[in-house]
Each structure stands twice: as C-alpha cells, then as structure tokens.
Coordinates of C-alpha atoms in Angstrom, one line a residue:
Chain A
M24 CA 0.1 0.2 0.1
G25 CA 1.6 3.4 -1.1
S26 CA 1.6 6.1 1.3
M27 CA -0.7 8.4 -0.8
E28 CA -3.4 5.9 -0.5
V29 CA -3.2 5.9 3.0
K30 CA -3.2 9.6 3.2
E31 CA -6.3 9.8 1.1
I32 CA -8.0 6.9 3.2
K33 CA -7.0 9.0 6.2
E34 CA -8.5 12.1 5.1
Q35 CA -11.9 10.4 4.1
I36 CA -12.2 9.1 7.5
L37 CA -11.3 12.3 9.3
T38 CA -13.8 14.0 7.3
T39 CA -16.3 11.5 7.9
Q40 CA -15.7 10.7 11.6
N41 CA -13.9 13.5 13.6
V42 CA -11.9 11.0 15.8
C43 CA -10.0 8.3 14.4
I44 CA -6.6 7.1 14.9
L45 CA -4.5 5.4 11.9
P46 CA -0.7 4.4 12.2
E47 CA 1.6 6.6 10.8
V48 CA 3.4 5.0 8.0
E49 CA 7.1 6.2 7.6
D50 CA 9.3 5.8 4.9
N51 CA 12.1 4.4 6.9
L52 CA 11.1 1.1 8.9
E53 CA 13.7 1.5 12.2
T54 CA 12.6 -0.5 15.0
K55 CA 12.8 0.7 18.2
E56 CA 14.7 -1.2 21.0
M57 CA 13.1 -3.4 23.4
I58 CA 13.2 -4.1 26.9
L59 CA 13.0 -7.3 28.0
N60 CA 12.9 -8.5 31.8
M61 CA 14.5 -11.8 32.2
G62 CA 14.2 -13.6 35.7
P63 CA 13.9 -13.3 38.4
Q64 CA 11.7 -16.5 38.1
H65 CA 13.2 -17.5 34.9
P66 CA 14.6 -21.0 35.5
A67 CA 17.7 -20.6 33.6
T68 CA 19.1 -17.6 35.8
H69 CA 20.2 -20.3 38.6
G70 CA 18.4 -18.6 41.2
V71 CA 16.8 -14.9 41.8
L72 CA 18.8 -12.8 39.2
R73 CA 17.0 -10.3 37.0
L74 CA 18.5 -9.2 33.8
V75 CA 17.0 -6.3 32.1
L76 CA 18.0 -6.6 28.6
R77 CA 17.9 -3.8 25.6
L78 CA 17.2 -5.8 22.8
D79 CA 17.6 -4.8 18.9
G80 CA 15.6 -7.4 17.4
E81 CA 17.2 -10.7 18.8
E82 CA 20.5 -8.9 19.5
I83 CA 21.4 -7.6 22.9
V84 CA 22.3 -4.0 22.8
G85 CA 22.8 -3.7 26.6
M86 CA 22.1 -5.4 29.8
E87 CA 22.0 -4.5 33.3
P88 CA 21.9 -7.1 36.0
H89 CA 19.6 -6.8 39.3
I90 CA 20.8 -8.5 42.2
G91 CA 19.7 -8.6 45.9
Y92 CA 16.6 -10.8 45.9
L93 CA 18.6 -13.2 47.9
H94 CA 20.0 -10.6 50.3
R95 CA 20.0 -11.8 54.0
G96 CA 22.7 -9.4 55.5
I97 CA 25.3 -12.2 56.2
E98 CA 27.9 -9.8 56.7
K99 CA 26.0 -7.6 59.1
L100 CA 24.7 -10.7 61.0
M101 CA 28.5 -11.9 61.4
E102 CA 28.9 -8.8 63.3
S103 CA 26.6 -9.6 65.9
K104 CA 28.0 -13.4 66.7
T105 CA 31.2 -14.4 68.2
Y106 CA 33.8 -15.6 65.6
A107 CA 32.8 -19.4 66.2
Q108 CA 29.1 -18.8 65.9
A109 CA 29.3 -17.0 62.8
L110 CA 30.6 -19.8 60.9
P111 CA 27.4 -21.8 59.9
L112 CA 26.6 -18.4 58.2
T113 CA 29.3 -18.9 55.6
D114 CA 27.6 -22.3 54.7
R115 CA 24.9 -20.2 53.2
L116 CA 26.9 -17.9 50.8
D117 CA 27.7 -20.7 48.1
Y118 CA 25.4 -23.4 49.4
I119 CA 26.5 -26.1 46.8
S120 CA 30.0 -26.0 47.9
S121 CA 29.8 -25.1 51.6
P122 CA 32.8 -26.8 53.0
A123 CA 35.0 -24.6 50.9
N124 CA 33.5 -21.4 52.2
N125 CA 33.7 -22.7 55.9
T126 CA 37.4 -23.5 54.9
A127 CA 37.8 -19.7 53.6
Y128 CA 36.3 -18.2 56.9
A129 CA 38.1 -20.6 59.2
I130 CA 41.6 -19.9 57.6
A131 CA 41.1 -16.0 57.9
I132 CA 40.1 -16.2 61.5
E133 CA 43.1 -18.7 62.3
K134 CA 45.5 -16.1 60.7
L135 CA 44.0 -13.4 62.4
F136 CA 44.2 -15.2 66.2
G137 CA 47.8 -17.0 65.0
I138 CA 46.4 -20.4 65.4
E139 CA 47.9 -23.2 63.6
A140 CA 45.5 -26.0 62.7
P141 CA 46.9 -29.5 63.3
I142 CA 48.2 -31.3 60.0
R143 CA 45.4 -34.0 60.0
A144 CA 42.8 -31.3 60.0
K145 CA 44.4 -29.5 57.1
F146 CA 44.1 -32.6 55.1
I147 CA 40.8 -33.3 56.1
R148 CA 39.7 -29.8 55.1
T149 CA 41.5 -30.1 51.8
I150 CA 39.7 -33.4 51.1
F151 CA 36.3 -31.9 51.8
C152 CA 37.4 -28.7 49.8
E153 CA 38.2 -30.7 46.8
M154 CA 35.1 -32.9 47.2
A155 CA 33.1 -29.5 47.4
R156 CA 34.9 -28.3 44.1
I157 CA 33.7 -31.6 42.2
S158 CA 30.2 -31.6 43.7
S159 CA 30.0 -27.8 42.6
H160 CA 31.3 -28.5 39.0
L161 CA 29.0 -31.3 38.5
L162 CA 26.0 -29.3 39.5
W163 CA 27.3 -26.4 37.1
L164 CA 27.9 -28.9 34.4
A165 CA 24.3 -30.5 35.0
T166 CA 22.4 -27.2 35.0
H167 CA 24.7 -25.7 32.4
A168 CA 24.1 -28.5 29.9
L169 CA 20.5 -28.7 30.7
D170 CA 20.0 -25.1 29.9
I171 CA 21.4 -25.2 26.7
G172 CA 19.4 -28.7 25.8
A173 CA 21.4 -31.6 26.9
M174 CA 19.2 -33.4 29.2
T175 CA 20.5 -36.7 29.7
I176 CA 24.0 -35.3 31.3
F177 CA 21.7 -33.6 34.3
T178 CA 20.9 -36.7 35.5
Y179 CA 24.2 -38.6 35.1
C180 CA 25.7 -35.6 37.0
F181 CA 23.5 -35.7 39.8
R182 CA 24.0 -39.5 40.2
E183 CA 27.8 -38.9 41.1
R184 CA 27.0 -35.7 43.0
E185 CA 24.6 -38.0 45.1
W186 CA 27.8 -40.1 46.1
L187 CA 29.7 -37.2 47.4
L188 CA 26.7 -35.8 49.4
D189 CA 26.4 -39.4 50.9
L190 CA 30.0 -39.1 52.1
F191 CA 29.4 -35.6 53.4
E192 CA 26.3 -36.9 55.5
M193 CA 28.4 -39.9 56.6
T194 CA 30.9 -37.5 58.3
V195 CA 29.0 -34.6 59.5
G196 CA 25.5 -35.4 59.3
A197 CA 24.4 -32.9 56.7
R198 CA 24.3 -33.1 53.1
L199 CA 24.4 -29.4 52.0
L200 CA 25.1 -27.0 54.6
T201 CA 27.7 -29.3 56.2
N202 CA 29.1 -26.6 58.6
F203 CA 32.3 -28.9 58.7
A204 CA 35.3 -26.7 59.3
R205 CA 36.0 -25.1 62.6
I206 CA 38.4 -22.2 63.5
G207 CA 41.5 -24.1 64.3
G208 CA 40.6 -27.6 62.9
V209 CA 37.7 -29.6 61.9
R210 CA 34.3 -30.7 63.8
C211 CA 34.5 -34.6 63.4
D212 CA 37.3 -36.9 62.3
I213 CA 36.7 -39.0 59.1
S214 CA 35.9 -42.8 59.7
P215 CA 37.7 -45.6 57.6
E216 CA 34.3 -46.2 56.0
F217 CA 34.5 -42.6 54.5
V218 CA 38.0 -43.2 53.4
Q219 CA 37.2 -46.5 51.6
G220 CA 33.9 -44.7 49.9
L221 CA 36.1 -41.9 48.8
R222 CA 38.7 -44.5 47.3
D223 CA 35.9 -45.9 45.5
F224 CA 34.6 -42.8 44.3
T225 CA 38.1 -41.6 42.9
K226 CA 38.4 -45.1 41.2
E227 CA 35.3 -44.8 39.3
F228 CA 34.9 -40.8 38.7
P229 CA 37.5 -40.6 35.6
S230 CA 35.4 -43.0 33.5
R231 CA 32.2 -40.9 34.4
V232 CA 34.0 -37.6 33.5
Q233 CA 34.8 -39.5 30.2
E234 CA 31.2 -40.4 29.9
Y235 CA 30.2 -36.7 30.1
E236 CA 33.0 -35.4 27.6
T237 CA 31.5 -38.3 25.0
L238 CA 28.3 -36.8 25.3
L239 CA 29.3 -33.0 25.2
T240 CA 32.9 -32.0 24.0
K241 CA 32.6 -33.1 20.3
N242 CA 28.8 -32.9 20.1
P243 CA 28.2 -30.6 17.0
I244 CA 25.0 -28.8 18.8
W245 CA 27.1 -28.2 21.9
M246 CA 30.0 -26.6 20.0
E247 CA 27.6 -24.5 18.0
R248 CA 26.3 -23.1 21.1
T249 CA 29.3 -22.5 22.9
I250 CA 32.0 -21.7 20.8
D251 CA 32.9 -18.3 20.3
I252 CA 30.1 -16.9 22.7
A253 CA 31.1 -14.5 25.4
Q254 CA 34.7 -14.2 24.4
I255 CA 37.0 -12.3 26.8
S256 CA 40.5 -11.6 26.6
G257 CA 43.2 -12.2 29.3
E258 CA 43.4 -8.4 30.1
D259 CA 39.6 -7.7 30.1
A260 CA 39.1 -10.6 32.3
L261 CA 41.8 -9.4 34.8
S262 CA 40.4 -5.8 34.6
W263 CA 36.9 -7.0 35.4
G264 CA 38.1 -9.0 38.4
L265 CA 37.4 -12.4 37.1
T266 CA 38.7 -15.1 39.0
G267 CA 38.6 -19.0 39.0
P268 CA 37.8 -20.9 35.8
C269 CA 36.3 -17.9 34.2
L270 CA 39.8 -16.4 34.3
R271 CA 41.6 -19.3 33.5
G272 CA 39.2 -19.9 30.5
S273 CA 40.9 -16.8 29.0
G274 CA 44.5 -18.2 29.5
V275 CA 45.6 -16.3 32.7
D276 CA 47.2 -18.7 35.0
Y277 CA 46.2 -17.6 38.1
D278 CA 45.1 -20.3 40.9
L279 CA 45.6 -19.5 44.4
R280 CA 45.8 -23.2 45.3
R281 CA 49.2 -23.2 43.6
D282 CA 50.3 -19.5 43.7
C283 CA 49.7 -19.0 47.6
P284 CA 49.1 -22.5 49.0
Y285 CA 47.2 -22.9 52.1
D286 CA 46.1 -26.2 54.1
A287 CA 47.3 -29.2 52.4
Y288 CA 47.9 -27.6 48.9
P289 CA 51.8 -27.3 49.4
Y290 CA 51.8 -31.2 49.8
L291 CA 49.8 -31.6 46.3
K292 CA 51.3 -32.2 42.7
F293 CA 48.4 -31.0 40.3
H294 CA 48.4 -28.6 37.0
V295 CA 46.2 -25.9 36.6
P296 CA 44.1 -26.0 33.1
L297 CA 44.1 -23.0 30.9
G298 CA 42.0 -22.2 28.0
E299 CA 42.8 -20.0 24.9
N300 CA 39.9 -18.0 23.7
G301 CA 38.2 -17.3 26.9
D302 CA 34.7 -18.5 25.3
V303 CA 31.9 -20.5 26.7
Y304 CA 33.6 -23.6 25.4
D305 CA 37.1 -23.0 27.0
R306 CA 35.7 -22.4 30.5
Y307 CA 33.6 -25.6 29.9
L308 CA 36.8 -27.3 29.1
C309 CA 38.5 -25.9 32.1
R310 CA 36.1 -27.3 34.4
M311 CA 36.1 -30.5 32.9
E312 CA 39.9 -30.7 33.5
E313 CA 39.6 -29.6 37.0
L314 CA 37.2 -32.3 37.7
R315 CA 40.0 -34.7 36.7
Q316 CA 42.7 -32.6 38.7
S317 CA 40.5 -32.6 41.7
N318 CA 39.9 -36.4 41.5
E319 CA 43.8 -36.8 41.3
M320 CA 44.0 -34.5 44.4
L321 CA 41.9 -36.6 46.4
K322 CA 43.6 -39.8 45.6
Q323 CA 47.1 -37.9 46.9
L324 CA 45.3 -36.5 50.0
L325 CA 44.1 -40.0 50.8
D326 CA 47.3 -41.4 50.5
Q327 CA 49.4 -38.9 52.2
L328 CA 46.6 -38.5 55.1
P329 CA 48.8 -38.3 58.6
E330 CA 47.4 -39.2 61.8
G331 CA 47.0 -37.0 64.8
E332 CA 44.7 -34.4 66.3
I333 CA 41.9 -32.7 64.3
I334 CA 41.6 -29.8 66.5
S335 CA 44.1 -27.1 67.8
D336 CA 44.4 -26.4 71.6
D337 CA 43.6 -22.9 71.0
S338 CA 40.6 -23.3 69.0
P339 CA 37.8 -20.7 70.4
D340 CA 35.0 -21.9 72.5
F341 CA 31.7 -21.7 70.9
V342 CA 29.8 -19.7 73.5
I343 CA 32.6 -17.5 75.0
P344 CA 35.1 -16.3 72.4
T345 CA 38.0 -17.2 74.2
P346 CA 40.5 -20.5 74.1
P347 CA 41.2 -23.0 75.4
R348 CA 38.3 -24.9 77.1
Q349 CA 40.1 -26.5 79.8
V350 CA 37.8 -28.4 82.1
E351 CA 40.0 -30.6 83.7
G352 CA 40.0 -30.3 87.3
A353 CA 36.6 -28.8 87.5
G354 CA 34.3 -30.3 89.9
S355 CA 30.9 -30.4 88.4
A356 CA 30.0 -29.7 84.7
A357 CA 28.2 -26.4 85.8
S358 CA 31.1 -25.1 87.7
A359 CA 33.5 -25.9 84.9
F360 CA 32.2 -22.8 82.7
I361 CA 32.1 -20.4 85.5
T362 CA 36.0 -20.8 85.8
L363 CA 36.2 -20.3 82.2
S364 CA 34.7 -17.2 81.6
K365 CA 37.7 -15.5 83.8
E366 CA 40.0 -16.3 81.1
R367 CA 40.0 -13.7 78.6
K368 CA 43.0 -13.7 76.0
M369 CA 43.9 -14.0 72.5
I370 CA 41.5 -11.7 70.8
N371 CA 44.2 -9.9 68.8
T372 CA 42.9 -6.4 67.3
G373 CA 43.9 -5.5 63.6
D374 CA 42.4 -6.4 60.1
L375 CA 43.3 -9.0 57.8
Y376 CA 42.6 -10.2 54.4
S377 CA 42.9 -13.7 53.2
A378 CA 41.5 -15.5 50.3
V379 CA 41.1 -19.0 49.1
E380 CA 40.3 -20.4 45.9
V381 CA 36.8 -21.8 46.1
P382 CA 34.9 -23.8 43.2
K383 CA 34.0 -20.5 41.7
G384 CA 36.7 -18.3 41.9
E385 CA 38.8 -16.4 44.8
L386 CA 36.6 -16.0 48.1
G387 CA 38.3 -13.4 50.1
V388 CA 37.4 -12.4 53.7
Y389 CA 38.3 -9.1 55.2
V390 CA 37.9 -9.0 59.1
V391 CA 38.5 -6.2 61.3
S392 CA 38.8 -7.2 64.9
D393 CA 38.5 -4.4 67.8
G394 CA 39.4 -7.5 70.5
S395 CA 35.7 -7.7 71.6
G396 CA 35.3 -11.5 70.5
K397 CA 33.1 -10.5 67.6
P398 CA 34.1 -9.2 64.3
Y399 CA 33.7 -5.3 64.0
R400 CA 33.4 -5.7 60.5
L401 CA 33.5 -8.6 58.1
R402 CA 33.5 -8.1 54.4
L403 CA 33.3 -10.9 51.9
R404 CA 34.7 -10.8 48.2
T405 CA 32.2 -13.1 46.7
P406 CA 33.4 -14.2 43.1
S407 CA 29.7 -14.6 41.9
F408 CA 29.2 -10.8 42.6
V409 CA 32.2 -9.8 40.7
H410 CA 31.3 -12.5 37.7
I411 CA 27.7 -10.9 37.6
A412 CA 29.4 -7.3 37.4
A413 CA 31.0 -8.4 34.1
M414 CA 27.8 -9.8 32.4
P415 CA 27.2 -6.9 30.4
A416 CA 30.8 -6.9 28.7
L417 CA 30.1 -10.5 28.2
S418 CA 27.0 -10.3 26.3
V419 CA 26.4 -7.4 24.4
G420 CA 26.4 -8.3 20.6
H421 CA 25.1 -11.9 21.3
M422 CA 21.6 -13.3 20.7
V423 CA 18.8 -13.5 23.6
A424 CA 19.4 -17.4 23.6
D425 CA 23.2 -17.4 24.3
I426 CA 22.1 -15.3 27.6
I427 CA 21.4 -18.9 29.1
A428 CA 24.8 -20.3 28.0
I429 CA 26.8 -17.0 29.5
I430 CA 25.0 -17.2 32.7
G431 CA 25.9 -20.9 33.0
S432 CA 29.5 -20.4 31.9
I433 CA 30.3 -18.0 34.7
D434 CA 28.7 -20.4 37.3
I435 CA 26.9 -17.9 39.3
V436 CA 25.2 -18.9 43.0
L437 CA 22.9 -16.0 43.9
G438 CA 23.4 -16.9 47.4
E439 CA 27.0 -15.9 47.3
S440 CA 26.5 -12.7 45.2
D441 CA 23.4 -11.2 47.4
K442 CA 24.9 -12.3 50.7
Chain B
M25 CA 41.4 -32.6 8.5
K26 CA 38.4 -30.9 6.7
I27 CA 37.6 -34.0 5.0
Q28 CA 37.8 -36.0 8.2
K29 CA 35.6 -33.3 9.8
L30 CA 33.1 -33.7 6.8
I31 CA 32.9 -37.4 7.0
R32 CA 32.0 -37.1 10.9
D33 CA 29.5 -34.5 10.4
V34 CA 27.7 -36.6 7.6
L35 CA 27.8 -39.9 9.3
L36 CA 26.8 -38.3 12.7
I37 CA 29.6 -40.1 14.3
E38 CA 29.6 -38.1 17.4
W39 CA 25.9 -38.4 17.8
F40 CA 26.0 -42.2 17.7
R41 CA 28.9 -42.1 20.3
G42 CA 26.8 -40.0 22.6
L43 CA 23.6 -42.4 22.0
S44 CA 26.0 -45.3 22.9
V45 CA 26.2 -44.0 26.5
T46 CA 22.5 -43.4 26.9
F47 CA 21.8 -46.9 25.6
K48 CA 24.4 -48.5 27.7
T49 CA 22.7 -46.8 30.6
M50 CA 19.6 -48.3 29.6
L51 CA 20.9 -51.6 30.7
V52 CA 21.7 -50.6 34.2
K53 CA 19.6 -50.8 37.2
P54 CA 18.2 -47.5 38.3
V55 CA 19.8 -45.5 41.1
T56 CA 16.8 -43.5 42.0
R57 CA 14.2 -44.7 45.2
L58 CA 10.4 -44.3 44.9
Y59 CA 10.8 -42.1 47.7
P60 CA 7.3 -42.5 49.8
H61 CA 7.3 -46.1 49.5
V62 CA 11.1 -47.0 49.7
K63 CA 12.3 -44.9 52.7
R64 CA 16.1 -44.0 53.0
Q65 CA 17.9 -44.6 56.5
P66 CA 20.1 -41.5 57.2
F67 CA 23.9 -42.0 58.3
P68 CA 24.1 -41.6 62.0
G69 CA 24.8 -38.3 63.3
F70 CA 22.2 -36.8 60.7
R71 CA 21.1 -33.7 61.9
G72 CA 17.1 -33.9 61.9
R73 CA 14.6 -33.2 64.3
Q74 CA 15.3 -31.8 67.6
A75 CA 14.6 -33.8 70.9
L76 CA 15.3 -33.5 74.6
V77 CA 16.9 -36.6 76.0
R78 CA 15.0 -38.3 78.7
D79 CA 17.3 -39.7 81.2
P80 CA 17.0 -43.5 81.2
E81 CA 17.0 -43.7 85.1
K82 CA 15.2 -40.6 86.1
L83 CA 12.6 -40.5 83.5
K84 CA 12.6 -36.9 83.0
E85 CA 15.0 -34.4 81.0
R86 CA 18.7 -34.1 81.7
C87 CA 18.9 -30.4 81.4
I88 CA 20.9 -28.6 84.1
M89 CA 19.9 -25.3 82.9
C90 CA 23.1 -23.9 82.2
L91 CA 21.9 -21.9 79.1
R92 CA 24.9 -22.6 77.1
C93 CA 22.7 -23.9 74.3
K94 CA 20.7 -20.7 74.2
T95 CA 23.8 -18.6 74.3
V96 CA 25.4 -20.6 71.4
C97 CA 22.5 -20.7 68.9
P98 CA 23.5 -18.6 66.0
S99 CA 19.9 -18.2 65.1
N100 CA 18.5 -17.5 68.5
C101 CA 15.8 -20.6 68.2
I102 CA 15.8 -21.8 71.8
S103 CA 14.2 -20.3 74.5
I104 CA 14.6 -21.3 78.4
E105 CA 12.5 -20.4 81.3
V106 CA 13.8 -21.3 84.8
G107 CA 11.7 -21.6 87.8
K108 CA 11.9 -22.7 91.6
D109 CA 10.2 -25.3 93.2
E110 CA 9.0 -25.7 96.8
N111 CA 12.4 -26.4 98.0
N112 CA 13.8 -23.4 96.1
A113 CA 15.6 -25.6 93.8
R114 CA 15.9 -24.5 90.2
V115 CA 13.7 -26.5 87.7
L116 CA 13.0 -26.1 84.2
K117 CA 9.8 -24.7 83.7
E118 CA 9.9 -24.2 79.8
Y119 CA 12.1 -25.3 77.0
S120 CA 11.0 -24.5 73.5
I121 CA 12.7 -24.7 70.2
D122 CA 11.4 -22.7 67.3
A123 CA 12.2 -25.2 64.3
T124 CA 11.6 -22.8 61.6
R125 CA 14.5 -21.0 63.0
C126 CA 16.8 -23.6 63.6
I127 CA 19.8 -23.8 61.1
Y128 CA 20.3 -27.5 62.3
C129 CA 24.1 -26.7 63.1
A130 CA 24.1 -29.0 66.1
Y131 CA 26.5 -26.7 68.0
C132 CA 23.8 -26.8 70.9
V133 CA 24.3 -30.6 70.9
E134 CA 28.0 -30.1 71.0
V135 CA 28.1 -27.5 74.1
C136 CA 25.4 -29.3 76.1
P137 CA 27.6 -30.2 79.1
V138 CA 25.3 -33.3 80.1
N139 CA 24.2 -34.3 76.7
A140 CA 20.7 -33.3 77.1
L141 CA 20.0 -32.2 73.8
V142 CA 20.0 -34.0 70.5
L143 CA 19.3 -33.7 66.7
T144 CA 17.6 -37.0 65.9
E145 CA 17.9 -38.8 62.7
E146 CA 14.2 -38.1 62.2
Y147 CA 13.7 -36.2 59.0
E148 CA 9.7 -36.5 58.2
Y149 CA 8.3 -33.7 59.9
L150 CA 6.3 -31.0 58.9
G151 CA 3.2 -29.0 59.9
D152 CA 0.1 -27.2 58.6
K153 CA 0.8 -24.0 60.5
R154 CA 3.7 -22.2 62.1
S155 CA 2.8 -23.5 65.6
D156 CA 3.4 -27.0 64.5
L157 CA 6.8 -26.2 64.0
F158 CA 7.3 -24.8 67.8
F159 CA 8.5 -27.3 69.9
T160 CA 7.4 -27.2 73.7
K161 CA 9.4 -29.2 76.5
E162 CA 6.5 -31.8 76.3
K163 CA 6.7 -32.3 72.6
L164 CA 10.5 -32.4 72.6
L165 CA 10.5 -35.2 75.3
S166 CA 7.7 -37.2 73.4
D167 CA 9.6 -36.7 70.1
W168 CA 12.9 -38.5 71.7
D169 CA 10.3 -41.5 73.0
E170 CA 9.0 -41.8 69.4
F171 CA 12.5 -41.6 67.9
L172 CA 13.8 -44.4 70.3
T173 CA 10.8 -46.5 69.4
N174 CA 11.3 -46.4 65.9
Y175 CA 15.1 -46.6 65.9
P176 CA 16.2 -49.8 64.3
G177 CA 19.5 -50.2 66.6
D178 CA 19.8 -51.7 70.2
S179 CA 21.4 -48.6 71.6
Y180 CA 21.7 -45.1 70.4
F181 CA 24.5 -42.6 70.9
N182 CA 24.7 -39.4 68.9
K183 CA 27.7 -38.3 67.1
F184 CA 27.7 -34.9 68.2
W185 CA 27.6 -35.7 71.9
R186 CA 31.0 -36.5 71.5
P187 CA 32.4 -35.9 68.2
P188 CA 35.0 -38.4 66.5
G189 CA 38.5 -37.2 67.2
M190 CA 37.6 -34.4 70.0
P191 CA 40.2 -34.1 72.4
E192 CA 39.3 -35.4 76.2
K193 CA 40.6 -32.2 77.8
M194 CA 37.9 -30.1 75.6
L195 CA 34.9 -32.4 77.2
T196 CA 33.0 -32.1 80.4
P197 CA 33.3 -35.3 82.6
Q198 CA 29.8 -36.3 81.9
K199 CA 30.5 -36.1 78.0
R200 CA 33.7 -38.2 78.3
N201 CA 31.9 -40.9 80.2
E202 CA 28.7 -40.9 78.2
K203 CA 27.5 -44.7 77.6
P204 CA 25.3 -45.4 74.3
I205 CA 21.5 -45.2 75.6
E206 CA 20.1 -49.0 75.5
I207 CA 16.6 -48.7 73.8
K208 CA 15.6 -52.5 74.0
K209 CA 15.5 -52.2 78.0
K210 CA 14.0 -48.9 78.0
N211 CA 11.2 -50.3 75.6
E212 CA 10.6 -53.0 77.9
E213 CA 10.1 -50.9 80.9
I214 CA 7.6 -48.7 79.2
A215 CA 5.7 -51.9 78.3
S216 CA 5.9 -53.4 81.7

C-alpha cells in the first residue's frame, strides 16, 4: 500500500468521523529497542537474578543485572555473633560448596588469631574442599547442559553428586550445609568407611567424566552453542576482576591453590588447566579438566593422610570467645564454665584479608577485629558478585538464547552474590 | 582434516557415540528410589528433628539449665524458662525450640555439658501451621520417645555428643563418660 493511498483514506475517514487514529506509515522502517525482563523467576537464571535486556531484534544491545533478591545481610549478621558462632552463616553463601566457604572463613580467623590447625585437620579440610569442588562443578555441568538443551547429562551428574553428598552426610550429618570446618581444625574426624567410600569414588570417577565428555565435548550442537560465545580476552578478564575458571579460560595462569598455597595444597602435585579463547567452550573445558585434577588431588590426599589431632588447643570456644576450653580439675560440669569465663585472651586486634580458591573463584574474607570477641566488620569478596558485574561486557552483541549459555558458563550462585 | 570433519558430520559419528552412552545406561539398574514407598535410613549423626533426652534412670529431662545452648545458638531459636520449686531448687519450667528458625548446625548438641539435647535422625516432620513447628518441652520429650521406639538399633549414641576425634580435655566429665543409651531395656520398661 503506497503512502498516498493511506493519506487519502485517512482524509476521508477524518472528514466523515472526527476521531480516528491510524498508524503513521513512515518511509524508513526502523524499529525501536525493546526492553525485556529476564528473571527473577526464570528457571535458567540459576536463582533469583533479574536481567534487564535491551534488545535490537534478537541481538542484545545492552544489559543490566539486578541482584539483591536473596539478600540476607550475612555480613551484618556476622558482626553480632562470636567468631565461632558466625561459621554456619558462611555455609549459606555458596550453598553448593559449603565446605570450601567454611574453610575460607576458618583460615582467615586462624590467621587473625595466630592459630595453627593440626596437620590432619588441614588434610581433612582440603579433602572436603576438593569434594566440594567436584560436587559444585557437577551441579554446574548439570544445569549448564540442561539450559543449553542436553538433558541426559543432568541425570548423570546428579548420580555422581549424590555419591559425594552421601559421603558428606556420613561424616558431618548434613548433605548440603555441612558446617564442617572449625576455627583451628574440623568438627569431626573422618571414619575408615569414609576413606574407603572416597577411594571407590576416585577410582570410578574418571570414567564418568569421560562419559560426560563423550556426550558433550565433540557434539556438534554443543559446539555450535558454546564456541565463540561470550569471548573475553585475558586483560579484560583481569580488569573485570574475574577469578577461577572464568579467568583461566581466558588463558591467565592464576590459581590461589598453587600461587599462595594454604592448608594441604603445598603437599599436592597438580596442574592448572588453561583455556585459549576465553569463550564458553574454553571455560567448559577448563572445568572438565579441573574435575579430573581434583580427583587426582583426592587420591594424593588419601594416600598422604597423616594421623594426629583434628583440632588445635587454641581453638576458640563456641559460647565464650576465648580459648582454651580447659575443664580438667573442675568439680562438676556447671562449675567448669564459671572458671572458664575468667580467662580472656587471644582476641587480637587489627585487620586482615585472606583469600582461598573456592570452586567459583577467589573468596576473600576481610576481617576487622577490635578485640571484643566479635568481628567489628567482616567483608566477603565473593566471586559470583564480581562475575555478574562482568555480564554486560560478556553478553553485548550476542543473541537472547546465548544469555542462557553465558549465565551457565560464569557459574553463579545468587546466595553468594547477594550475601 | 576438513574431509575428516565432513565425514564425521555426514555420518553423525559424534551423535552415535553419545547415544551409545545413553543406551548403555538403559541396561543398568536405576539409582533412584520411589521415595514415599522406599525410605532411606540416614547415616548416624544426621542432623534432623530436635529432641530433649529423657534420662533412662530418672525418666525426666537431663537439662541442668546452664543456658549454654541458648547462648551458642546462631539463630536464637532456643528459649528457656527457669523456675523454682517448693525447696527453692531450680527447675526447668519451659524449654522450647522454634524449628522454623533452627539452622541445624548442632552447636547446641556439641556444647551441652550433660548431653541433654539431640538432633535426631528423624527427617519426616512437617506441619500445616507455624505453631506445629514450635516444639515445647513436652513435645521435645515425646519426640525423643517416639524416635527411640522407631530406631532400628539396640542402643543409641549421637555423634555430636562426643564428636569423633575430639580431645578429652575439651569435654566435660559427663561427655567423656557418656554410654550409649540402651533402647531395648527402655522399651521393655515402658511396656511393663
């Protein structure tokens, strides 16, 4: 329909009826940008993440992540609790790898107080950290593949994850929020059944990883969906503050487990997998190799596991923020605690930043202590928070469907980013 | 290389490789359980429903009202009311746990000097109302009896009463000498 015709019709209608609205037909057919809200209830955003997308057709022009739907004020809550009491709250940060979070917090407080955990405790903590890494990466692989369209892998990953969760339950009585580490050691010793169960797992696991790789790595659909998506160079990744597999996928060789070793990592031999292009596919390959490396580490840890105590004598009491809990010589149970409260020492003042490598990246804990037995300020540098900030840079220029792959590849947990 | 890739793409080799994995899994026994029909026994030390231990000899609660559990609780879910009887002795008037607040860290079980509190292996409990999950002293004690009658073993010892590997000097005398609670004997007593 030519524009002249329309004008004529318009004039006719306007003369007969006074009120009528017809669309203006313009010569240039430019479309406007569309604003699309993705989340917070979208199943592929891995939690309650809301993304405000600006779209030109199907192409992303701009994006703005909105976080805070899962904010529980963990940092502030910790200020009202003693150092030992605040430990269960760290479980709730990255709730799919809670032993790693516990360890990060425990190491920071140990450094602040000058406590040295016994060597066996260090090994047990490292075993749990690596188990948490495997279980976190398995959940990541399951959901990432499910989002992109590979459904079978989801059930396979949960099969192996169940195995690890059973081992967690066997030792500490909880499957998800383990609350395992403790300032100056661990809560319970591991049993011979646990060691045997973990040995069976490490024997079986490499063949399972091979299964996942058979299903995904060379699959044409998988490659189409992931190669050259959300590419980021090493310098960009560093300046955005990415850590963990997201940074290593871009080829930057940085791993806190090797670069500033903590706990039992100095005793282990492992190599840090690196990517080249820094796209979704490379991050996937990095994590798959990390699964194998963690499995090797578990084998080495079980072989080298020393005997000894699992908790340091200086470990602070749960109730009264002072060590040590000497109750020898006390007459009755009740009087023991009265003598306890007179001892008040070891609360160092000062501030400290300590970081460990959790499955998602670098989890830093900054503590300011004023000597009162409770943290004056506790700041958590959580990797997911930083990774979400880099999402606009990663996703501009890609299609809407790629957002799903990008969210999966940076492996976010909203409990950690919102704190 | 290109020809190889072309042949792979045309013959769908990678697809058939993936399918071989899934077909193999079809022949394996399923790992899932039909939950309401097949129930799973949790491992000893599982942190489930709260209960107050009824002393096998005195047949009342063991609590000595030291308030350590109330102080240590990170989520402030325990509330204790202490009263006095006619002899001016302290008695436990009320002991309640708000299970909707509890985070199941088992710190209270660990700090209790007389092992009066326990997180049992019971995991199937829910309520229609919030008040169903507010456990009073009587409810906590009856939960303990219910748990022991359904417990499959002969004796019960909670892991967090004395965590494995915990040095002796960190434990109170009663925690050091705690014996597993005999269940069969107790059940017979109740029956007679």
